[in-house]
Coordinates of C-alpha atoms and ligand atoms in Angstrom, one line a residue:
X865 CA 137.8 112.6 96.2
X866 CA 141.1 111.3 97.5
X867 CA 143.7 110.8 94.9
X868 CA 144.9 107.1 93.6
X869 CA 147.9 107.0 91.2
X870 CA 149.5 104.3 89.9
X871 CA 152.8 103.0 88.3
X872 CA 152.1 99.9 86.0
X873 CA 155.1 98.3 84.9
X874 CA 155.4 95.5 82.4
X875 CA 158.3 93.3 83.9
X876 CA 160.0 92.2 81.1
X877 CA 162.8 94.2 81.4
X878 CA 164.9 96.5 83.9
X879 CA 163.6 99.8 85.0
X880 CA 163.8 102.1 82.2
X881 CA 164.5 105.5 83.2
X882 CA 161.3 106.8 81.4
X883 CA 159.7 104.6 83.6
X884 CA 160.7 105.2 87.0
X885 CA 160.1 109.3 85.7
X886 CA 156.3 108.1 85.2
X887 CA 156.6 106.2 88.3
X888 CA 158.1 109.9 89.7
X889 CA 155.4 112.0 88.4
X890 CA 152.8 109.5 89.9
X891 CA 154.6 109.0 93.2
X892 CA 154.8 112.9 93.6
X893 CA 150.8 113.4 92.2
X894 CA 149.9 111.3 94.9
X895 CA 151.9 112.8 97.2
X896 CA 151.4 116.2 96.9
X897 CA 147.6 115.8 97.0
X898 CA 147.7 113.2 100.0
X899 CA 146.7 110.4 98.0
X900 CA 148.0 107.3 97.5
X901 CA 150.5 105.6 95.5
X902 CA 150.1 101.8 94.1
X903 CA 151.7 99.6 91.7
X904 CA 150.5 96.7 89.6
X905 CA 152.7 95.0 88.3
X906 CA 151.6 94.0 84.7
X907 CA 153.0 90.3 84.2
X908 CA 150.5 89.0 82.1
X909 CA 153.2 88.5 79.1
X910 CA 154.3 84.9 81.0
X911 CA 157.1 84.2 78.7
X912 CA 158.6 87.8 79.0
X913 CA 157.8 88.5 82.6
X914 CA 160.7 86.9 85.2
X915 CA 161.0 87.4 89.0
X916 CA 164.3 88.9 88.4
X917 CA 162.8 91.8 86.3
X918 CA 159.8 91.9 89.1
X919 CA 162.7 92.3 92.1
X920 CA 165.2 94.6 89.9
X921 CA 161.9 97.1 89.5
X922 CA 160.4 96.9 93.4
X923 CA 164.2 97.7 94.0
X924 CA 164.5 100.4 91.6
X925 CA 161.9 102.5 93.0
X926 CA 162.8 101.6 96.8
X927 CA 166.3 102.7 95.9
X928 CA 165.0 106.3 94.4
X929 CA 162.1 106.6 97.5
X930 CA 159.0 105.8 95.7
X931 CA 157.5 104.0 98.9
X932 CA 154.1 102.3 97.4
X933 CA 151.0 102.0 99.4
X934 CA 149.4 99.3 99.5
X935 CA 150.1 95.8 98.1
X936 CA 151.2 95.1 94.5
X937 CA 148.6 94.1 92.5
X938 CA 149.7 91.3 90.2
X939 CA 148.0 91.6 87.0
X940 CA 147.9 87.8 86.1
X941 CA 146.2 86.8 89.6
X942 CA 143.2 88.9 88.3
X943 CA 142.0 87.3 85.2
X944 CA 139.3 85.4 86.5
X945 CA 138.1 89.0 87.0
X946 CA 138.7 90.8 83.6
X947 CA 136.8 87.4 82.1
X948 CA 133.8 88.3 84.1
X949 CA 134.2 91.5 83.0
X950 CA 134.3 90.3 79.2
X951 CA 131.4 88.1 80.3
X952 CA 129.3 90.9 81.2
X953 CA 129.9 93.0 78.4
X954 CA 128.6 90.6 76.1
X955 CA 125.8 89.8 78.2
X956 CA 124.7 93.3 78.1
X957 CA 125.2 93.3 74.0
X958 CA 128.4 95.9 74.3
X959 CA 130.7 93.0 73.3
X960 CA 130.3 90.1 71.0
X961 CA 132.0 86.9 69.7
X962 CA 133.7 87.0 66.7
X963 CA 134.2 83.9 64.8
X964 CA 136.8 85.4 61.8
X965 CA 139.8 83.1 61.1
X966 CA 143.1 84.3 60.1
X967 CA 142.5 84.3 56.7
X968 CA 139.1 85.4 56.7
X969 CA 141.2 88.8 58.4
X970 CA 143.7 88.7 56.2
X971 CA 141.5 88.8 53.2
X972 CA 139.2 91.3 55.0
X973 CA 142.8 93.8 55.1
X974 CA 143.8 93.0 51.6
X975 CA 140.5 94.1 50.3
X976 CA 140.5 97.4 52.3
X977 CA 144.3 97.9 51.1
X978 CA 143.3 97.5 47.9
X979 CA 140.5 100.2 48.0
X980 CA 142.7 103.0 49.3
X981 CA 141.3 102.4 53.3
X982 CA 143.1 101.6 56.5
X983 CA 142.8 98.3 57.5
X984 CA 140.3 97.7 60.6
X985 CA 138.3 95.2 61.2
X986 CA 135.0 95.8 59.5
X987 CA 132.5 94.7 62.3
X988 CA 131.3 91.5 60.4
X989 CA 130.6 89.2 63.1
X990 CA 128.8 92.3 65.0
X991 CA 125.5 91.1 64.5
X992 CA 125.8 87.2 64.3
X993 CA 123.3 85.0 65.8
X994 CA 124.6 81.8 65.8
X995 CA 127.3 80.2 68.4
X996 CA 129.1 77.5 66.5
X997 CA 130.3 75.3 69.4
X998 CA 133.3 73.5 68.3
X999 CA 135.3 77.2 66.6
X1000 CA 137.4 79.4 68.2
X1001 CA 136.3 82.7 68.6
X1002 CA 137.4 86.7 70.2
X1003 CA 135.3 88.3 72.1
X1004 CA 135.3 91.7 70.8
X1005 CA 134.0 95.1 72.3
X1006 CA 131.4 96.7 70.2
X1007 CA 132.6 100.4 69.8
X1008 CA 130.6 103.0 69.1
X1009 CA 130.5 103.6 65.5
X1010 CA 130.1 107.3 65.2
X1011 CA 131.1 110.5 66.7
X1012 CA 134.5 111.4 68.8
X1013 CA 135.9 110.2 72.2
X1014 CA 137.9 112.8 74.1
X1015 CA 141.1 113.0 76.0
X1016 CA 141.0 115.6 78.6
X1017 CA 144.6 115.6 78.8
X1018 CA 146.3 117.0 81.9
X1019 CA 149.3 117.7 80.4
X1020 CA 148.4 117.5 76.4
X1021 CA 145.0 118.8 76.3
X1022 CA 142.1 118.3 75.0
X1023 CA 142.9 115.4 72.5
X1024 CA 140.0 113.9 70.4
X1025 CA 139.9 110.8 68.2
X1026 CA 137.0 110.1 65.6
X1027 CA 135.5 107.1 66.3
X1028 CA 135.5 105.6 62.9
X1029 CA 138.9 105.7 63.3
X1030 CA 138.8 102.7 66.1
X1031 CA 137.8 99.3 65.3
X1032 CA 136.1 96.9 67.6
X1033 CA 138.8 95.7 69.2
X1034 CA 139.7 92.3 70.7
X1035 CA 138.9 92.3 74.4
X1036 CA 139.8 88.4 75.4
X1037 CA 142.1 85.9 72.8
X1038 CA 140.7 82.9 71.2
X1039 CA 143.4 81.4 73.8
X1040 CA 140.5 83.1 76.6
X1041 CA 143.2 85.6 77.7
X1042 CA 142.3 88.7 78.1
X1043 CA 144.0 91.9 76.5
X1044 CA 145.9 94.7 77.7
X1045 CA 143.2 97.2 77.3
X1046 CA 140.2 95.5 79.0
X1047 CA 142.7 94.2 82.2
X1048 CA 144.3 98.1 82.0
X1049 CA 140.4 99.4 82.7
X1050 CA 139.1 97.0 84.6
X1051 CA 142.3 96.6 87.5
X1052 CA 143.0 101.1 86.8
X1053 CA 139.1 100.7 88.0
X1054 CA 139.3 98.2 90.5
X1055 CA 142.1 99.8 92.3
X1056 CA 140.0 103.0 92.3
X1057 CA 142.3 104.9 90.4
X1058 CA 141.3 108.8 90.4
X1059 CA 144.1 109.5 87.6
X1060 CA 146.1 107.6 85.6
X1061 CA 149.9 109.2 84.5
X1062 CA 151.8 107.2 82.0
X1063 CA 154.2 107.9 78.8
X1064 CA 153.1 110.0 75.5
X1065 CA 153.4 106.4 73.7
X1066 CA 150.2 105.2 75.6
X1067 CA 147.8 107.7 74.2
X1068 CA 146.3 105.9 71.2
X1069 CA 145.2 103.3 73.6
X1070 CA 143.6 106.3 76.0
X1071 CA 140.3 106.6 74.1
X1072 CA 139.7 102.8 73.8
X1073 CA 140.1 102.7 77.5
X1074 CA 137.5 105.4 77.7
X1075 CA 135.1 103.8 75.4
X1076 CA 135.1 100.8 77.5
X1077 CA 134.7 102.4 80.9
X1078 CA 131.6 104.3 79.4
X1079 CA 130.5 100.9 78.2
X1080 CA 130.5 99.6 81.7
X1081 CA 128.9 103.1 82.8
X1082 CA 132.0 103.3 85.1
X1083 CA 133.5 106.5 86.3
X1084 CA 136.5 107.5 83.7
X1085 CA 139.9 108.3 85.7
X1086 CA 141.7 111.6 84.4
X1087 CA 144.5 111.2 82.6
X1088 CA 147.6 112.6 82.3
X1089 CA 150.3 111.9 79.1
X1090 CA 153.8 112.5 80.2
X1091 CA 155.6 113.3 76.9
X1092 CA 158.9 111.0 75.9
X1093 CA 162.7 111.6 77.0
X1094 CA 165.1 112.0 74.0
X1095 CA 168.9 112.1 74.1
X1096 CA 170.7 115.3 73.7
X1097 CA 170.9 115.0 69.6
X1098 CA 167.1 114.9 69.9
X1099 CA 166.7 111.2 68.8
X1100 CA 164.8 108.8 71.1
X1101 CA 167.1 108.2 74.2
X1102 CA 168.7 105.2 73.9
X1103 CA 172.1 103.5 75.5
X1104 CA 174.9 105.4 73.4
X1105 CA 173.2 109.3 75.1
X1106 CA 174.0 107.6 78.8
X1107 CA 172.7 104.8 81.3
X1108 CA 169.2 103.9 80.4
X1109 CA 168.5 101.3 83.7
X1110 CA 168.2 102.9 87.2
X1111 CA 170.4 100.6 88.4
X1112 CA 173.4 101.6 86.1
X1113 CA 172.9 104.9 88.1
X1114 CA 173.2 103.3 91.1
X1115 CA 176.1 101.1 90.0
X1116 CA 177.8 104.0 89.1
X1117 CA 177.4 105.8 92.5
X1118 CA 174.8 108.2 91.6
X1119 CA 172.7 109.1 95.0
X1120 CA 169.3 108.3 94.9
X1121 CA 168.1 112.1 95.1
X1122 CA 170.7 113.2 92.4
X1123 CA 168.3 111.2 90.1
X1124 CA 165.2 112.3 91.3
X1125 CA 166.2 115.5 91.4
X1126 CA 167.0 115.2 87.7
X1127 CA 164.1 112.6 86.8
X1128 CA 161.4 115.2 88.0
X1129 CA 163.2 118.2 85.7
X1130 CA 162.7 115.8 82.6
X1131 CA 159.6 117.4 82.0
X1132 CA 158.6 119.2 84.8
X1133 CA 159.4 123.1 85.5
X1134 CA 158.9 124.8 89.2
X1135 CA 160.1 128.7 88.0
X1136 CA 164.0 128.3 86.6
X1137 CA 164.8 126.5 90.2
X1138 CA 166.7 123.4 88.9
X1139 CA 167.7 121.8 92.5
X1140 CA 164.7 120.3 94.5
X1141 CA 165.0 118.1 97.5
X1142 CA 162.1 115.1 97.9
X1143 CA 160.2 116.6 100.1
X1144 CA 160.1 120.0 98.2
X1145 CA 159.0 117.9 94.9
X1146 CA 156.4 116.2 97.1
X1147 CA 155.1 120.1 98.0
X1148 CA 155.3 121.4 94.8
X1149 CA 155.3 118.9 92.1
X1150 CA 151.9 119.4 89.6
X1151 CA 150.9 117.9 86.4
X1152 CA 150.1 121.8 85.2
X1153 CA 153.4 122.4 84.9
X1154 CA 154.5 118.9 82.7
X1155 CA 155.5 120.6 79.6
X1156 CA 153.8 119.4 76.4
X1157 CA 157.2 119.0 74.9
X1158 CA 159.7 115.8 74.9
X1159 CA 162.4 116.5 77.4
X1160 CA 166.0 116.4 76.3
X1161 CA 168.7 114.2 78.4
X1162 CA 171.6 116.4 79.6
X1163 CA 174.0 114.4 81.3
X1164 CA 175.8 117.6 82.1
X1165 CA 173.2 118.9 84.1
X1166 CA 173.2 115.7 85.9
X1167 CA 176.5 116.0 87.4
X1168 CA 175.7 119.0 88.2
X1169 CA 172.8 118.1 90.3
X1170 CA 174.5 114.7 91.3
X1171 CA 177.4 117.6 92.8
X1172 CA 175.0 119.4 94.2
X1173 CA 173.6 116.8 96.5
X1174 CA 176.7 115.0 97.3
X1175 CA 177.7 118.4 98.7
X1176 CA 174.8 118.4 101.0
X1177 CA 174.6 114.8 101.8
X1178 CA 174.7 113.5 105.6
X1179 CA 178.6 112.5 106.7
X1180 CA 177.3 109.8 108.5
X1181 CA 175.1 109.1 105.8
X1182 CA 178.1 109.1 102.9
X1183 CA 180.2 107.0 105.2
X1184 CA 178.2 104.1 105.1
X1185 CA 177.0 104.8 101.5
X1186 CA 180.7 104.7 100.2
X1187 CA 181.7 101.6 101.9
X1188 CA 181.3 99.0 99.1
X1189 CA 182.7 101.4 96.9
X1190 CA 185.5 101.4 98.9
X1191 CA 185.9 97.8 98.9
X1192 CA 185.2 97.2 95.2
X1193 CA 188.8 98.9 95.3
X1194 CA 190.4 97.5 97.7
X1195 CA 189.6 99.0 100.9
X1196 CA 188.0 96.7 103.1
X1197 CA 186.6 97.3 106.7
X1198 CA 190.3 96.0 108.1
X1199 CA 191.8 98.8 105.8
X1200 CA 189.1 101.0 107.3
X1201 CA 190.2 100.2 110.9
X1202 CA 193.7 101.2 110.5
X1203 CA 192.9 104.6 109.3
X1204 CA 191.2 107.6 109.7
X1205 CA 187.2 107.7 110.8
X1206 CA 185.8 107.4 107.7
X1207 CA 183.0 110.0 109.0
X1208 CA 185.3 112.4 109.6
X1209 CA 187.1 112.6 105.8
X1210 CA 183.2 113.6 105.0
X1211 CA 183.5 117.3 104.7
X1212 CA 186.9 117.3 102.6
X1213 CA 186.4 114.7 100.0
X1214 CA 182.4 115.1 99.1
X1215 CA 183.0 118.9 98.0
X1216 CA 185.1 117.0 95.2
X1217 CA 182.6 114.4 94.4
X1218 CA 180.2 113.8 91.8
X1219 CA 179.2 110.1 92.7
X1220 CA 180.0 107.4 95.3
X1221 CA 182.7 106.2 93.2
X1222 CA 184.3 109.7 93.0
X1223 CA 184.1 109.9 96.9
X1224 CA 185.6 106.1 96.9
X1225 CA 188.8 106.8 95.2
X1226 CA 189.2 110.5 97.1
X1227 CA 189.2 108.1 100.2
X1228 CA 191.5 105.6 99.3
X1229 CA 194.7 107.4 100.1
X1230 CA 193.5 107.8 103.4
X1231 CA 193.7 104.2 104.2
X1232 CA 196.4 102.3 101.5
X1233 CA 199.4 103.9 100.3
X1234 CA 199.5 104.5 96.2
X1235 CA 200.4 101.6 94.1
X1236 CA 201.6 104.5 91.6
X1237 CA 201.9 107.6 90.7
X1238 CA 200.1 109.5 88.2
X1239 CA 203.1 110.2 85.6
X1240 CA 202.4 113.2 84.1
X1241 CA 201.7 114.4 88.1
X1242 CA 205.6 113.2 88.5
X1243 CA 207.2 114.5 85.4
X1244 CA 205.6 118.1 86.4
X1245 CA 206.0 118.4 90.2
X1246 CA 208.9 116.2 90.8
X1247 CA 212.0 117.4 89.7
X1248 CA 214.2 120.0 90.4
X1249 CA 214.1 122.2 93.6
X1250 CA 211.2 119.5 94.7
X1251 CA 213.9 117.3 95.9
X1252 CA 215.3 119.0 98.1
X1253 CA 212.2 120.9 99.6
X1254 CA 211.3 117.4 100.6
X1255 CA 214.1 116.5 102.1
X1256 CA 214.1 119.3 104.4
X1257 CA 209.9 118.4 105.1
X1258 CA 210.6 115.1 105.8
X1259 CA 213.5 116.2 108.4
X1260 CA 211.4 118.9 109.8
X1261 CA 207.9 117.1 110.4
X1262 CA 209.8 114.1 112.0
X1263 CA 210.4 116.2 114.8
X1264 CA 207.3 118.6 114.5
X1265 CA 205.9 119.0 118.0
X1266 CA 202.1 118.7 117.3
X1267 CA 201.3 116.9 114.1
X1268 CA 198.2 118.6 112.9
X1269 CA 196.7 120.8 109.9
X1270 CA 197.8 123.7 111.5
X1271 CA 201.7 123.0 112.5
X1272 CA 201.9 121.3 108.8
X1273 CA 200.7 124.1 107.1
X1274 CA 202.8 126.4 109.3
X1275 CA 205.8 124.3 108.1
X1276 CA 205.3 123.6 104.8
X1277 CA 204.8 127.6 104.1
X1278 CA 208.0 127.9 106.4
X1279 CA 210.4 125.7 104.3
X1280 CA 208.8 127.5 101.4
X1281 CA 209.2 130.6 102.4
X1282 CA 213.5 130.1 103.0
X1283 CA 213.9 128.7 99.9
X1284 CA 212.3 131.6 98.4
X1285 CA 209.3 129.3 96.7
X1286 CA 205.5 129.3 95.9
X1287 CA 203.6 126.9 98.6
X1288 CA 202.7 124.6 96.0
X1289 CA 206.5 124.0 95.0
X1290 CA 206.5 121.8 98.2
X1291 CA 202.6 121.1 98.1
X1292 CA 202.4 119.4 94.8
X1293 CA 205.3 116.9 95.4
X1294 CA 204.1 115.6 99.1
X1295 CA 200.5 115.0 97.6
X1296 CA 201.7 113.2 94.7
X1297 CA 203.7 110.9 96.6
X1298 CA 201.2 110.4 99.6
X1299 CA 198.4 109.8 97.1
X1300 CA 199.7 109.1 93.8
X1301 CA 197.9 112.2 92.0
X1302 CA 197.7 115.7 91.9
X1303 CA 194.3 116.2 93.1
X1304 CA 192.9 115.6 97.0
X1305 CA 191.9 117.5 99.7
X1306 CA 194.4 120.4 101.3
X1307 CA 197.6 119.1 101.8
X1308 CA 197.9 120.0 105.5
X1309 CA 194.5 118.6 106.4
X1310 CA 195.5 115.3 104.5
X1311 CA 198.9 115.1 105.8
X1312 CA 197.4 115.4 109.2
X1313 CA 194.7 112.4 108.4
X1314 CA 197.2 110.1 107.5
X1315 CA 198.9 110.3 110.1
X1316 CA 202.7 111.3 110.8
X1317 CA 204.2 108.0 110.6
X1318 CA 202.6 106.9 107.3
X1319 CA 202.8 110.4 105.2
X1320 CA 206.8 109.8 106.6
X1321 CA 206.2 106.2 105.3
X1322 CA 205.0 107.2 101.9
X1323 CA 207.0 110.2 101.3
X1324 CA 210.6 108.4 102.4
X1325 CA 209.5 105.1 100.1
X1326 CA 208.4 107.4 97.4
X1327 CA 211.7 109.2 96.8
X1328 CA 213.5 106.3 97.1
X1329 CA 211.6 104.9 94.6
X1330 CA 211.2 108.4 92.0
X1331 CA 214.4 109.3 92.3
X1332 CA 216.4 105.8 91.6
Ligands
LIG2479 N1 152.3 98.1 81.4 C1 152.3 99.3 80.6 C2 153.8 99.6 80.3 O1 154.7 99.1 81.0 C3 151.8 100.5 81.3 C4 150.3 100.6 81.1 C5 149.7 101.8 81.7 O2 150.4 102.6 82.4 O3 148.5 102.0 81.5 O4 154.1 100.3 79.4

């Protein structure tokens, strides 16, 4: 049996990050076993469903890597089908029409209420003969009345319900639409879906489901309940604990494998290894090893991880990645021309970088001179001896014979050394003024990136400015 997982989205809202971990876990299922990976895309809510939300998900999971086989199947094209399926059902007697009006219901639950029970529907129209033409009616599914229905969880076990507990419930509207839980069996069937991995908050509707494949005498998919993310106080993980949409993530520079990285350990466990690449998650990733659990959101550990990658990203890769980053701040590709290959400021700025927006303003210096200087930077390194110290630099490295890391350092620790200072006496100051803060890459290695005539530039208009 080959392996068919799928991710079934309701598109009436961005991608949730509890959604794009189910769409994860079923992505890497299907992976790891050499199956295959669709998506249906569950619009049938045609107020709620928009094209935007359709395009921001298909995005959302090309963005993180979770290529889909196949075409999307649209739920809504497909009714015709789940009708037929309704049809058949009550053909066969597993399914009948039930006539009840609102009130008729209402009463029905009031009573129960008022005997101690749970309200239900009590089957009443089970066993009607008559068709009145001209009312409105649901077509029910006739569940089975006593006994259990199991859940072999994959990840929670064996889970069983009594079957007392579930009513006959409504498989097409008086409207004629059809519900969630007859289309869910009869596309998860259609599509030949060997297992079905969603969110904890789906599992009441799991044994339904079952009944109603058993009805049809249809295969029943495994299952797998992937239990909920909660925010670091341990309530349900919501806006104010972090970014709840993918593409906040993305907005906020996040690389695509930083997330999966730390989607795949809400949840899941390989050993204590916390950093996996994609294609080691697609070798290793198992439903076994799903804890039962609700994972807890550390945004800690996710720059962490996001640090991690960026640290092994591709240069080439980063270059092009941090480009409209750059130019959200003001370094556009004329900028980029004038300065330093942007490839090349790879290794020195993403050992400092958390996210593409980190990397973005580590690069900026390189190619615009600072606006301003961080003050308290100023008030700390600038004063004093620092005057003078670059005075002497900027006399010195006008005439330096070969204006590279090397010659800079060699002077810098010179000029340092005569006036019987630490390096960074002289360090400190020439950053601050050639990048406005105290932070960047080695000095020497960023004086020789800008370039001797701008770091002169800078340093000359800077102490003309700092000290007047
Ligand atoms: N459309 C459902 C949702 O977005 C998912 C249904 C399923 O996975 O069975 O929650």
């Amino acid at each position: 049996m080959s392996v068919r997982t799928r991710f079934a989205p309701s598109p009436t809202g961005m991608l949730h990050i509890g959604g794009a971990r189910t769409a994860l876990f079923s992505y890497l299922f299907a992976r790891r076993h050499g199956g295959k990976f669709l998506l249906r895309i569950e619009d049938t809510d045609r107020e709620r469903s928009t094209p935007e939300a359709i395009r921001v998900i298909l995005e959302g999971l090309a963005w993180l890597g979770l290529s889909w086989d196949e075409e999307p199947v649209y739920q809504s094209r497909r009714a015709a089908r789940h009708l037929e399926i309704a049809e058949r059902l009550l053909a066969e007697g597993k399914a009948y029409r039930c006539y009840c009006t609102k009130e008729e219901l209402e009463a029905m639950r009031e009573e129960q209420r008022r005997r101690g029970e749970k309200p239900r529907y009590n089957g009443r129209c089970r066993h009607r003969e008559d068709h009145p033409e001209d009312r409105p009616f649901v077509i029910r599914f006739k569940a089975p009345l006593a006994g259990e229905t199991v859940v072999n969880d994959l990840v929670l076990g064996r889970v069983s319900f009594a079957n007392a507990e579930l009513d006959d419930l409504i498989l097409v509207r008086s409207d004629g639409t059809p519900t969630y839980n007859l289309a869910v069996v009869v596309d998860d069937h259609d599509m030949g879906i060997t297992h079905v991995i969603r969110g904890a908050d789906h599992l009441s509707n799991t044994p339904r489901q079952i009944q109603i494949y058993e009805a049809l005498g249809w295969q029943v998919p495994a299952f797998a309940h992937i239990p909920l993310i909660l925010g670091p106080d341990g309530a349900k993980m919501s806006k104010r604990h972090g970014a709840t949409a993918i593409t906040e993530y993305r907005e906020q520079g996040y690389l695509p494998e930083a997330i999966v990285n730390f989607l795949a350990r809400l949840g899941w466990s390989h050993g204590d290894q916390e950093t996996f690449t994609m294609e080691e998650l697609e070798q290793l990733f198992d439903l076994g090893s799903v804890g039962k659990a609700n994972a807890r959101f550390d945004p800690k550990k996710l720059d962490w991880l996001a640090g991690w990658h960026m640290r092994r990203a591709d240069d080439a890769r980063l270059a092009e990645l941090v480009k409209p980053f750059l130019a959200r701040i003001g370094v556009d590709e004329a900028a980029l021309a004038r300065g330093p290959e942007l490839v090349a400021l790879m290794p020195l700025l993403k050992e400092r970088a958390k996210t593409l927006v980190e990397l973005a303003e580590l690069a900026k210096p390189f190619y615009r001179a600072p606006e301003d200087y961080d003050e308290k930077a100023v008030k700390k390194h600038l004063r004093g001896a620092a005057w003078e110290l670059l005075a002497r630099f900027v006399q010195e490295a006008e005439a330096l014979k070969d204006w590279n890391a090397e010659a800079l350092h060699a002077l810098i620790r010179r000029i340092c050394e005569e006036a019987g200072a630490g390096m960074g006496k002289l360090a400190q100051p020439i950053r601050i003024l050639l990048t406005g803060r105290a932070v960047s890459p080695p000095i020497d290695a960023t004086l020789a990136l800008i370039g001797r005539e701008e770091s002169l530039r800078r340093l000359r208009a800077g102490m003309r400015r700092l000290q007047s």
